[in-house]
Every structure is written in C-alpha cells, then in structure tokens.
Amino acid sequence: MEMLVTRLTLPLLVLALLGCGAEADRSGAADASAAPTWPHGWMATVANPDATAAAAEMLAQGGHAVDAAIAAHAVLGLVEPESSGLGGGGFMLVFQAAEGELSFLDGRERAPAGASIDMFMENEAPMNYVKAWQSGRAVGVPGAVALYKLAHDRYGKLPWATVFEPAIRLAETGFTVTGKMAATLARLAPIARIDENPGAADYFFPGGEPLAAGATVRNPAYAQTLRRVASEGPKAFYKGEIAEAIVASAQAAPLGGSLSLEDLATYAAVEREVVCGPWRTLSICTASPPSSGAMQIMIAKQYDHLVPAEGTLAERVQAFVEAQRLAYADRDYYFGDPDRVSVPLEGLLDPAYLEHRATERPAPSEAPTHGDPAAVLGGPSLATFARDTTHELAGTTHFSIVDGEGNAVSSTMTVEGPFGSSRWAAGFVLNNEMTDFARTYAPEGPEPANAVRPGARPRSSMSPTMLFDAEGQLLMVTGSPGGNSIPAYTAKTILGVQDWGLSVEEAVSFPNIIARGAAVRVETGVAPGAELAASLRAAGFDVQEREGENSGLHVIVVTEAGLAGAADPRREGNVMSGGRP
Ligand code: DON
C-alpha cells in the first residue's frame, strides 16, 4: 500500500521518469483487507450495446474489469468488425485498486520478420495508399488474443472460458447489424476489396449486396474460433489451422505479405511502462510508446502555460489548440517502437522543456515544428529522425470499464482502417496495422523514428488514459478511436471535465478540435463549434470546418455522487451500471 500512495503522489519529475512502473509497484501489493470498500458499483461504456451488455454480464457476476473487457471486446469483434477484432490488436491500461497497481499491456500488432523499410514504396515514392492498405503487406501479427491472455492471467477472476460465452452465444444465435457497420460496408465497397476477397465477400455481401442495417447475422466461423480459444487458449489461435488461415489470407494476391507461421508462433503481448505526470493536484497516467498516450501529459501541462487566468471558453480553447500543435509536432517526430528507437520521453515531459516550448511557440499562421529537449536541457540530441507522415483511417474502438471493486480498464483496440485490410480468416478480418508505420523512406536520408522494421510495432495514436487524485484515488477513465485525432479527442475530455466545468456527457459531446500541423480542424456540426471556429480564425489560425468528427469517446468519471459515464453520440454505444452496495 505504501508504494501505491507514494507512487501516485510523487512529485512530477520522479513520476515522469519512473513511469508508474508496474514491476516496482507490484511489490507494494497486498493487504487487500486494508483497502476501503468501493462504494460506487460498476460501470461499462462501450461502442455497441451488445458489447456493453457482455461487459455488464461479467461485472454483475463479480467479474474483474479485465473479464468484462475481454467479454466486451470478443463481442465487438463480431458486431463492430469494421473497428476491431481478433485479427487486430490494441492496448489495455489496467488499474488494480487494492494494490494501487497500474499496468499497461501492449497487444499491438508486430511486423513480420520479412517486413522491410521500403515495402510501401514504389518507384522511389510512397505507394498509393489504397493499394498499400488493401495489400497483404499491411497485415501485422494480430495481438488481441495474446493480450486477452496476458490480462486474464494477471487479473481475471472469472474462468477464461466464461468471458467468451456472450460472444459465442451471439455469433451462433445471430446479432443485429448496426447502421454504422452497414454504412461502412456500403461506403467501402467501391474503394476497398471487402466485397471481393474470399470469405469477406460471402460474409459481408451475401448475394452480392452489403449487409443491411437491422439484418440478423450469424457467424459460425467466429463462434468456432472463439470456442477453440476458450478451450485451448491462445495456442489455438497462434498455431495450427487458424494460424494457417491467417497466413494464407495475408500472403494472398494482390501484393501478398510475408506474414508466416513463425511470426504468429513467436508473437507475445508485453507489459510496458505506464507514464504518469502530475498535473495540478492530479496525476495523468497513460500508455508509453509505441502509444501516443504521453501527449495527454504534454497537452495538459503546456495548456497551463498558455491559458490566461480567468480565461473565457474561447481563450481556453485557443490554449488547447496551441498546446496540441506543439505536442503533435513532437509526437510525429520522436515517437516509434521503443524497442527499436530511443524515444526521449523524459526530456519531452520535462517541465522546463514544456515551459520553454510553450514560450517559444510559433505564431498561429506558422506550421509548428518539433522541439529538441537536449537543446533546452542539455545532453545528447536525439533530433536525428526524418519526418513522419503516417496516414490513418477510421477503424478502431475504445471502451472504459470500472468493476464492483473499483478496478478499471481503459482499452483502445483496432484493425486500423475500416475492416482492416479487408482480408478474412476464420470468421474475422485481418488488420492493416503495418500502414501505421511511416511508409515514406528516403534511402539517402535519416530513417523516420516510426520506420517499418522487421518485428517492430508501429507507432500508435491510441491513448488509453486514467486520472488519479492526490491520494491515488481513481478519478477518470478515458480514451477514443479516431486515428491521428485520438490525442486531441481524448485531451478534450480531460480539459473539459477538469478545466472547462463540463459534465462527462458535455465533455464527450463538446465539438472536437484537432490541431496537428498547420491547420486546425473544428467540428462545427456541434455547438458551439461555429463560434469557436470563428474565434480561432480571428486569432490567425488556418481553420478547417468539419460538420462531424470520428471520435468514439467512452469515458467514466468518479464523482462524490458515484460513477458517471458517457458514450460518444457520434457512435452507437451506451453506458450500463449496477452493483451499488
Ligand atoms: O493505432 C493507431 O493509431 C491507429 N491504427 C488507430 C486508427 C483509428 O483510430 C481509426 N479510427 N477510427
């Protein structure tokens, strides 16, 4: 217990430098009997009501937040396959209340051993994006099933097989196709191979027509895959028939990839450092690279240097924009697979560096560039990378769960683009996560930090995040899909609830504002987006108005009155709660 309290109340530098490293913290385990009883019951907010119900089913029988997370995600792979599934990967941040242990479990897809730095180049230029996205080269080793097992072995309370029951039941008896899935299929067919590839075409386009909203669909192949994973564990997925189906699909024309049985057999989900940074009296804790979670700390801390005391909402939003511009420029430049490149996270989170950067920020009309922590703080410079121009499309989901004992999961899972690579195996689509690497490569220049490298994990924008108060009590569980816009969407909920006086629903619904690069995108279909766009334009920013945005924020906050949750009205999910003593 001592370790927990110390950890979450340590001064900034120590926290940022240590991360909330799970190894160290686990030694503080124990004395659960001394832990206060959690008075708030459980809550789940997920992008699809069938998946929320699966989480609730686990939580109502005393399951851990991790049990509920796996159950929800196994259902999402069936009912929201455009966003995530067994053929993809993702991140899970887990808070274990009694021990105060926070861990980041990384189930990100890995590049095959045969991947090469120039595999998305053609005639010395980046390959056409659609060609790369739909190619077999885009498929990385799926990480979801290994992530389930790592999380369940460590935290699960219900039997492994139990967590797959809701998804197997739905796959066998049938689920209702949602409007989003039907619309995504119809929109995608003219540009992607989802209506042509073997397996995917039959399942999603029966009789040649896309599945319609409201149709009841069964997926016996998915049920069979889950039954095998439930009874045999991950080896049923990473070896044998299912692995062979994945490899055959990834290697198929056009532009087959090098994904091999060996790549699957050697995949492991891993635990990485949690990064925590004190902000005001709170701690923002999030996933370390290859995640971009640390941007949440960069944005919040730079915001405080930029926001005027007693500032109006428009002034606060302008400070948010300026903080984002700086954080995105550094993220785009420095972040990559930490096993392959040295990400200077300590320097990037150093208070002196963040203050310097905020003070030296570019004018609104100028495009922001990356900074150099070494130039401000001393030490060797790591500013030797090429610029990263990763392109991301919609195809991800986020869910937040708090269980009846106050344990929590913040998890973002993905297949990258909608329906991933459109390739099919054993009842699910395969990811195109390899296009999350910087696809551009100049042989004579330096490599981007996020270059394609054999066996590496591409940088991700996914940012599962939790906030804690000065006593180490859980305050907020947040995150979103949305590709490169994820850090902006997620940071909006933190500032919205903690600084702009919004309720969790209001913060989730608030117009999304994304300031990456020279332009600032403002969601004007939601009030007060039009007014904010006008004031940012008047301040000199290059404002691009967007009617809607693709966030899928699913957020829980802990208030004195109990748990409050929100599901993003831009998606199809809901909040369920229960179990208050
Ligand atoms: O890991 C990433 O950053 C991307 N694959 C996420 C893509 C995404 O969020 C698309 N969203 N709707």
XYZ file of N, CA, C and O and ligand atoms in Angstrom, residues 82-83 89-91 108-109 180 290-292 331 390-397 412-418 432-436 458-463 480-487 489 550-552 571, ligand 1:
216
model
N -15.805 -3.598 -38.284
C -15.146 -2.508 -39.010
C -14.113 -1.809 -38.129
O -13.252 -1.093 -38.635
N -14.218 -2.002 -36.804
C -13.358 -1.245 -35.893
C -12.243 -2.065 -35.250
O -11.138 -1.562 -35.052
N -5.287 -5.660 -32.960
C -4.549 -5.576 -31.699
C -4.993 -4.367 -30.914
O -6.016 -3.752 -31.236
N -4.242 -4.017 -29.901
C -4.597 -2.836 -29.131
C -3.882 -2.762 -27.800
O -2.962 -3.539 -27.525
N -4.338 -1.815 -27.011
C -3.704 -1.505 -25.730
C -4.723 -1.598 -24.591
O -5.897 -1.257 -24.775
N -0.144 -4.743 -29.345
C -0.017 -4.119 -30.667
C 0.486 -5.155 -31.682
O 1.321 -5.999 -31.358
N 0.011 -5.036 -32.908
C 0.481 -5.928 -33.956
C 1.974 -5.720 -34.204
O 2.488 -4.615 -34.085
N -23.968 1.742 -38.473
C -22.570 2.100 -38.777
C -21.903 1.004 -39.603
O -21.226 1.283 -40.593
N 4.878 2.232 -27.852
C 4.503 2.869 -29.110
C 3.201 3.657 -29.082
O 2.796 4.205 -30.097
N 2.496 3.708 -27.930
C 1.298 4.538 -27.817
C 1.697 6.016 -27.794
O 2.834 6.355 -27.448
N 0.742 6.875 -28.131
C 0.979 8.322 -28.047
C 0.375 8.908 -26.777
O 0.164 10.113 -26.675
N 5.357 14.537 -31.073
C 4.951 13.135 -31.214
C 5.278 12.628 -32.616
O 5.867 11.550 -32.807
N 2.563 9.519 -41.345
C 1.601 8.420 -41.274
C 0.185 8.890 -41.573
O -0.240 9.941 -41.119
N -0.523 8.064 -42.318
C -1.894 8.366 -42.727
C -2.791 7.360 -42.009
O -2.503 6.182 -42.007
N -3.865 7.798 -41.395
C -4.729 6.843 -40.683
C -6.185 7.023 -41.079
O -6.650 8.134 -41.292
N -6.893 5.917 -41.167
C -8.329 5.936 -41.496
C -9.137 5.412 -40.304
O -8.590 4.817 -39.409
N -10.452 5.595 -40.368
C -11.304 5.156 -39.253
C -11.362 3.633 -39.140
O -11.559 2.946 -40.124
N -11.234 3.100 -37.962
C -11.359 1.663 -37.764
C -10.822 1.241 -36.417
O -9.879 0.455 -36.357
N -11.418 1.730 -35.364
C -10.894 1.498 -34.007
C -12.027 1.701 -33.015
O -13.042 2.330 -33.333
N -11.851 1.193 -31.799
C -12.892 1.320 -30.784
C -12.245 1.551 -29.431
O -11.110 1.116 -29.215
N -8.131 0.638 -25.878
C -8.405 1.008 -27.254
C -7.908 -0.129 -28.135
O -6.762 -0.572 -27.995
N -8.787 -0.630 -29.000
C -8.471 -1.803 -29.834
C -8.747 -1.436 -31.300
O -9.657 -0.661 -31.596
N -8.005 -2.044 -32.211
C -8.068 -1.570 -33.596
C -7.800 -2.672 -34.614
O -7.167 -3.679 -34.290
N -8.318 -2.462 -35.828
C -7.804 -3.197 -37.000
C -7.197 -2.186 -37.987
O -6.952 -2.495 -39.124
N -7.025 -0.937 -37.539
C -6.510 0.216 -38.274
C -7.582 0.805 -39.185
O -8.416 1.537 -38.726
N -7.614 0.548 -40.479
C -8.651 1.129 -41.338
C -9.972 0.402 -41.133
O -10.021 -0.633 -40.464
N -11.079 0.927 -41.709
C -12.356 0.224 -41.580
C -12.254 -1.182 -42.180
O -11.814 -1.338 -43.315
N -4.741 -3.933 -41.004
C -3.750 -3.335 -41.912
C -2.833 -2.421 -41.103
O -2.481 -1.327 -41.530
N -2.457 -2.899 -39.912
C -1.716 -2.023 -38.978
C -0.341 -1.612 -39.503
O 0.226 -0.616 -39.047
N 0.202 -2.369 -40.473
C 1.549 -2.026 -40.952
C 1.574 -0.672 -41.662
O 2.626 -0.050 -41.764
N 0.400 -0.206 -42.117
C 0.395 1.136 -42.724
C 0.414 2.235 -41.653
O 0.424 3.412 -41.992
N 0.435 1.852 -40.370
C 0.659 2.837 -39.301
C 2.137 3.190 -39.176
O 2.494 4.126 -38.449
N 4.268 -0.719 -34.967
C 4.130 0.651 -35.449
C 3.665 1.591 -34.340
O 2.942 1.180 -33.426
N 4.089 2.823 -34.451
C 3.611 3.846 -33.522
C 2.090 3.915 -33.587
O 1.497 3.694 -34.645
N 1.478 4.213 -32.473
C 0.023 4.289 -32.435
C -0.420 5.599 -31.815
O 0.238 6.127 -30.920
N -1.559 6.106 -32.282
C -2.159 7.280 -31.642
C -3.034 6.886 -30.460
O -3.481 7.742 -29.702
N -3.317 5.594 -30.325
C -4.244 5.150 -29.274
C -3.678 5.525 -27.906
O -2.515 5.289 -27.625
N -4.542 6.090 -27.060
C -4.074 6.717 -25.817
C -4.980 6.390 -24.641
O -5.633 7.282 -24.079
N -10.253 7.153 -26.854
C -11.093 7.253 -28.055
C -10.428 6.568 -29.232
O -9.196 6.455 -29.272
N -11.210 6.150 -30.235
C -10.649 5.881 -31.551
C -10.517 7.202 -32.303
O -10.850 8.263 -31.765
N -10.074 7.124 -33.553
C -10.022 8.330 -34.376
C -8.673 8.591 -35.010
O -8.382 9.706 -35.426
N -7.816 7.568 -35.081
C -6.532 7.716 -35.762
C -5.718 8.842 -35.144
O -5.656 8.996 -33.921
N -5.137 9.643 -36.010
C -4.278 10.728 -35.533
C -4.996 11.729 -34.651
O -4.350 12.512 -33.947
N -6.309 11.733 -34.688
C -7.058 12.694 -33.875
C -7.305 12.195 -32.454
O -7.824 12.940 -31.616
N -6.928 10.950 -32.165
C -7.193 10.381 -30.829
C -6.627 11.261 -29.707
O -7.339 11.554 -28.733
N -5.362 11.709 -29.795
C -4.855 12.516 -28.675
C -5.680 13.791 -28.468
O -5.917 14.191 -27.320
N -8.955 14.248 -29.314
C -10.274 13.871 -28.780
C -10.167 13.581 -27.281
O -10.982 14.026 -26.470
N -14.896 11.841 -36.092
C -14.983 10.395 -35.939
C -14.529 9.926 -34.562
O -13.919 8.876 -34.440
N -14.811 10.723 -33.535
C -14.422 10.264 -32.201
C -15.360 9.150 -31.747
O -16.467 8.992 -32.270
N -14.913 8.394 -30.769
C -15.736 7.345 -30.143
C -15.325 7.306 -28.690
O -14.845 6.302 -28.180
N -21.070 7.767 -32.111
C -21.045 6.320 -32.394
C -22.330 5.689 -31.853
O -23.320 6.386 -31.664
O -3.092 2.737 -33.719
C -3.457 3.727 -34.336
O -3.077 4.844 -34.080
C -4.455 3.576 -35.468
N -4.394 2.279 -36.032
C -5.832 3.904 -34.969
C -6.810 4.024 -36.090
C -8.074 4.625 -35.662
O -8.247 5.042 -34.552
C -9.127 4.759 -36.652
N -10.324 5.330 -36.006
N -11.373 5.459 -36.011
